PDB file of C-alpha atoms in Angstrom:
ATOM      1  CA  UNK A   1     -57.576 -15.800 -18.659  1.00  0.00           C
ATOM      2  CA  UNK A   2     -56.829 -12.847 -20.858  1.00  0.00           C
ATOM      3  CA  UNK A   3     -58.630 -14.485 -23.732  1.00  0.00           C
ATOM      4  CA  UNK A   4     -61.835 -15.091 -21.646  1.00  0.00           C
ATOM      5  CA  UNK A   5     -61.701 -11.635 -20.240  1.00  0.00           C
ATOM      6  CA  UNK A   6     -61.429 -10.024 -23.745  1.00  0.00           C
ATOM      7  CA  UNK A   7     -64.281 -12.205 -25.062  1.00  0.00           C
ATOM      8  CA  UNK A   8     -66.497 -11.153 -22.061  1.00  0.00           C
ATOM      9  CA  UNK A   9     -65.544  -7.535 -22.507  1.00  0.00           C
ATOM     10  CA  UNK A  10     -66.274  -7.727 -26.236  1.00  0.00           C
ATOM     11  CA  UNK A  11     -69.707  -9.283 -25.686  1.00  0.00           C
ATOM     12  CA  UNK A  12     -70.581  -6.768 -23.096  1.00  0.00           C
ATOM     13  CA  UNK A  13     -69.561  -3.905 -25.163  1.00  0.00           C
ATOM     14  CA  UNK A  14     -71.222  -5.338 -28.197  1.00  0.00           C
ATOM     15  CA  UNK A  15     -74.514  -5.721 -26.480  1.00  0.00           C
ATOM     16  CA  UNK A  16     -74.262  -2.207 -25.094  1.00  0.00           C
ATOM     17  CA  UNK A  17     -73.557  -0.842 -28.602  1.00  0.00           C
ATOM     18  CA  UNK A  18     -76.490  -2.810 -30.160  1.00  0.00           C
ATOM     19  CA  UNK A  19     -78.819  -1.385 -27.495  1.00  0.00           C
ATOM     20  CA  UNK A  20     -77.531   2.168 -28.030  1.00  0.00           C
ATOM     21  CA  UNK A  21     -77.783   1.791 -31.694  1.00  0.00           C
ATOM     22  CA  UNK A  22     -81.474   0.645 -31.472  1.00  0.00           C
ATOM     23  CA  UNK A  23     -82.053   3.649 -29.171  1.00  0.00           C
ATOM     24  CA  UNK A  24     -80.979   5.868 -32.022  1.00  0.00           C
ATOM     25  CA  UNK A  25     -83.951   4.669 -34.140  1.00  0.00           C
ATOM     26  CA  UNK A  26     -86.474   4.686 -31.219  1.00  0.00           C
ATOM     27  CA  UNK A  27     -85.666   8.051 -29.988  1.00  0.00           C
ATOM     28  CA  UNK A  28     -83.658  10.007 -32.586  1.00  0.00           C
ATOM     29  CA  UNK A  29     -84.586  13.334 -31.230  1.00  0.00           C
ATOM     30  CA  UNK A  30     -82.671  12.600 -27.974  1.00  0.00           C
ATOM     31  CA  UNK A  31     -79.357  12.251 -30.073  1.00  0.00           C
ATOM     32  CA  UNK A  32     -79.928  15.077 -32.565  1.00  0.00           C
ATOM     33  CA  UNK A  33     -78.655  17.969 -30.360  1.00  0.00           C
ATOM     34  CA  UNK A  34     -75.267  16.318 -30.309  1.00  0.00           C
ATOM     35  CA  UNK A  35     -74.721  16.622 -34.047  1.00  0.00           C
ATOM     36  CA  UNK A  36     -72.847  19.787 -34.822  1.00  0.00           C
ATOM     37  CA  UNK A  37     -74.927  22.070 -37.201  1.00  0.00           C
ATOM     38  CA  UNK A  38     -71.949  22.199 -39.643  1.00  0.00           C
ATOM     39  CA  UNK A  39     -72.519  18.485 -40.469  1.00  0.00           C
ATOM     40  CA  UNK A  40     -76.043  19.042 -41.813  1.00  0.00           C
ATOM     41  CA  UNK A  41     -79.015  16.847 -41.203  1.00  0.00           C
ATOM     42  CA  UNK A  42     -78.806  15.881 -37.593  1.00  0.00           C
ATOM     43  CA  UNK A  43     -81.417  13.154 -38.191  1.00  0.00           C
ATOM     44  CA  UNK A  44     -79.444  11.591 -40.869  1.00  0.00           C
ATOM     45  CA  UNK A  45     -76.326  11.540 -38.786  1.00  0.00           C
ATOM     46  CA  UNK A  46     -78.251   9.975 -35.810  1.00  0.00           C
ATOM     47  CA  UNK A  47     -79.373   7.079 -38.099  1.00  0.00           C
ATOM     48  CA  UNK A  48     -76.006   6.492 -39.657  1.00  0.00           C
ATOM     49  CA  UNK A  49     -74.368   6.286 -36.289  1.00  0.00           C
ATOM     50  CA  UNK A  50     -77.133   3.906 -35.012  1.00  0.00           C
ATOM     51  CA  UNK A  51     -76.398   1.591 -38.051  1.00  0.00           C
ATOM     52  CA  UNK A  52     -72.591   1.905 -37.185  1.00  0.00           C
ATOM     53  CA  UNK A  53     -73.140   1.078 -33.504  1.00  0.00           C
ATOM     54  CA  UNK A  54     -75.444  -2.016 -34.257  1.00  0.00           C
ATOM     55  CA  UNK A  55     -73.038  -3.229 -36.925  1.00  0.00           C
ATOM     56  CA  UNK A  56     -69.973  -2.900 -34.791  1.00  0.00           C
ATOM     57  CA  UNK A  57     -71.732  -4.336 -31.728  1.00  0.00           C
ATOM     58  CA  UNK A  58     -72.867  -7.397 -33.693  1.00  0.00           C
ATOM     59  CA  UNK A  59     -69.278  -7.668 -34.914  1.00  0.00           C
ATOM     60  CA  UNK A  60     -67.906  -7.670 -31.342  1.00  0.00           C
ATOM     61  CA  UNK A  61     -70.337 -10.425 -30.288  1.00  0.00           C
ATOM     62  CA  UNK A  62     -69.266 -12.578 -33.188  1.00  0.00           C
ATOM     63  CA  UNK A  63     -65.989 -14.313 -32.557  1.00  0.00           C
ATOM     64  CA  UNK A  64     -64.988 -14.455 -36.255  1.00  0.00           C
ATOM     65  CA  UNK A  65     -65.334 -10.688 -36.724  1.00  0.00           C
ATOM     66  CA  UNK A  66     -64.187  -9.523 -33.207  1.00  0.00           C
ATOM     67  CA  UNK A  67     -60.765  -8.210 -34.105  1.00  0.00           C
ATOM     68  CA  UNK A  68     -61.975  -6.006 -36.937  1.00  0.00           C
ATOM     69  CA  UNK A  69     -65.040  -4.882 -35.130  1.00  0.00           C
ATOM     70  CA  UNK A  70     -62.814  -3.901 -32.091  1.00  0.00           C
ATOM     71  CA  UNK A  71     -60.711  -1.869 -34.333  1.00  0.00           C
ATOM     72  CA  UNK A  72     -63.798  -0.272 -36.001  1.00  0.00           C
ATOM     73  CA  UNK A  73     -65.054   0.387 -32.471  1.00  0.00           C
ATOM     74  CA  UNK A  74     -61.864   2.305 -31.482  1.00  0.00           C
ATOM     75  CA  UNK A  75     -62.329   4.422 -34.734  1.00  0.00           C
ATOM     76  CA  UNK A  76     -66.116   4.929 -34.067  1.00  0.00           C
ATOM     77  CA  UNK A  77     -65.510   6.131 -30.578  1.00  0.00           C
ATOM     78  CA  UNK A  78     -63.018   8.770 -31.823  1.00  0.00           C
ATOM     79  CA  UNK A  79     -65.573   9.965 -34.554  1.00  0.00           C
ATOM     80  CA  UNK A  80     -68.491   9.937 -32.190  1.00  0.00           C
ATOM     81  CA  UNK A  81     -66.508  12.075 -29.683  1.00  0.00           C
ATOM     82  CA  UNK A  82     -67.308  14.863 -32.095  1.00  0.00           C
ATOM     83  CA  UNK A  83     -70.792  14.948 -30.665  1.00  0.00           C
ATOM     84  CA  UNK A  84     -69.644  14.830 -27.067  1.00  0.00           C
ATOM     85  CA  UNK A  85     -67.147  17.641 -27.666  1.00  0.00           C
ATOM     86  CA  UNK A  86     -70.048  19.636 -29.321  1.00  0.00           C
ATOM     87  CA  UNK A  87     -72.158  19.061 -26.108  1.00  0.00           C
ATOM     88  CA  UNK A  88     -69.279  20.324 -23.989  1.00  0.00           C
ATOM     89  CA  UNK A  89     -68.262  23.278 -26.095  1.00  0.00           C
ATOM     90  CA  UNK A  90     -71.906  24.556 -26.761  1.00  0.00           C
ATOM     91  CA  UNK A  91     -73.157  23.571 -23.213  1.00  0.00           C
ATOM     92  CA  UNK A  92     -75.892  21.395 -24.778  1.00  0.00           C
ATOM     93  CA  UNK A  93     -78.585  19.758 -22.433  1.00  0.00           C
ATOM     94  CA  UNK A  94     -79.427  16.300 -23.488  1.00  0.00           C
ATOM     95  CA  UNK A  95     -82.708  15.031 -22.134  1.00  0.00           C
ATOM     96  CA  UNK A  96     -82.512  16.664 -18.710  1.00  0.00           C
ATOM     97  CA  UNK A  97     -78.729  16.285 -18.422  1.00  0.00           C
ATOM     98  CA  UNK A  98     -76.339  19.199 -18.535  1.00  0.00           C
ATOM     99  CA  UNK A  99     -72.870  18.057 -17.468  1.00  0.00           C
ATOM    100  CA  UNK A 100     -70.465  20.231 -15.583  1.00  0.00           C
ATOM    101  CA  UNK A 101     -66.771  20.601 -16.764  1.00  0.00           C
ATOM    102  CA  UNK A 102     -66.036  17.759 -14.409  1.00  0.00           C
ATOM    103  CA  UNK A 103     -68.654  15.595 -15.812  1.00  0.00           C
ATOM    104  CA  UNK A 104     -67.335  16.287 -19.383  1.00  0.00           C
ATOM    105  CA  UNK A 105     -63.705  15.455 -18.383  1.00  0.00           C
ATOM    106  CA  UNK A 106     -64.920  12.190 -16.807  1.00  0.00           C
ATOM    107  CA  UNK A 107     -66.886  11.394 -19.883  1.00  0.00           C
ATOM    108  CA  UNK A 108     -63.633  12.003 -22.137  1.00  0.00           C
ATOM    109  CA  UNK A 109     -61.655   9.833 -19.786  1.00  0.00           C
ATOM    110  CA  UNK A 110     -64.276   7.038 -20.098  1.00  0.00           C
ATOM    111  CA  UNK A 111     -64.082   7.527 -23.899  1.00  0.00           C
ATOM    112  CA  UNK A 112     -60.251   7.103 -23.788  1.00  0.00           C
ATOM    113  CA  UNK A 113     -60.625   4.037 -21.703  1.00  0.00           C
ATOM    114  CA  UNK A 114     -63.168   2.466 -24.086  1.00  0.00           C
ATOM    115  CA  UNK A 115     -60.852   3.222 -26.891  1.00  0.00           C
ATOM    116  CA  UNK A 116     -58.055   1.440 -25.122  1.00  0.00           C
ATOM    117  CA  UNK A 117     -60.292  -1.499 -24.248  1.00  0.00           C
ATOM    118  CA  UNK A 118     -61.381  -1.698 -28.014  1.00  0.00           C
ATOM    119  CA  UNK A 119     -57.726  -1.780 -29.051  1.00  0.00           C
ATOM    120  CA  UNK A 120     -56.843  -4.440 -26.468  1.00  0.00           C
ATOM    121  CA  UNK A 121     -59.696  -6.613 -27.546  1.00  0.00           C
ATOM    122  CA  UNK A 122     -58.624  -6.245 -31.127  1.00  0.00           C
ATOM    123  CA  UNK A 123     -54.937  -7.022 -30.216  1.00  0.00           C
ATOM    124  CA  UNK A 124     -53.961  -3.554 -31.459  1.00  0.00           C
ATOM    125  CA  UNK A 125     -52.035  -2.370 -28.467  1.00  0.00           C
ATOM    126  CA  UNK A 126     -48.283  -2.697 -28.758  1.00  0.00           C
ATOM    127  CA  UNK A 127     -46.691  -5.657 -26.882  1.00  0.00           C
ATOM    128  CA  UNK A 128     -43.924  -4.958 -24.632  1.00  0.00           C
ATOM    129  CA  UNK A 129     -40.605  -5.332 -26.457  1.00  0.00           C
ATOM    130  CA  UNK A 130     -42.243  -5.512 -29.827  1.00  0.00           C
ATOM    131  CA  UNK A 131     -43.315  -2.962 -32.310  1.00  0.00           C
ATOM    132  CA  UNK A 132     -47.097  -2.451 -32.765  1.00  0.00           C
ATOM    133  CA  UNK A 133     -48.776  -4.503 -35.571  1.00  0.00           C
ATOM    134  CA  UNK A 134     -51.013  -2.567 -37.957  1.00  0.00           C
TER     135      UNK A 134
END
């Protein structure tokens, strides 16, 4: 059961990531405000993150690369949170959305849950009674 659930979750997350990555190329202007000014060219970072999302998403869909892709997803989610944090700290409106503090907290919790799901899919969570594998 656990194996099937992991596979289903990996495929769903993978497809969502591919779709999100494609959106980075279809409407880069939507994502550009998330990129902190200190990082330089927002457009470049949007395209780089789009490529990363597509690559990790395809990796999650493919059984052979799923474990490594899941680990990469956990790292990617941590890195991409910089944009979410920038949105929160600088009260940035994306599209027509301006999140409240509660909205940002919920978004952060969802991010943590997604990281945990990625680690679970990749078999990177510590098993009870055994030290974690790296």
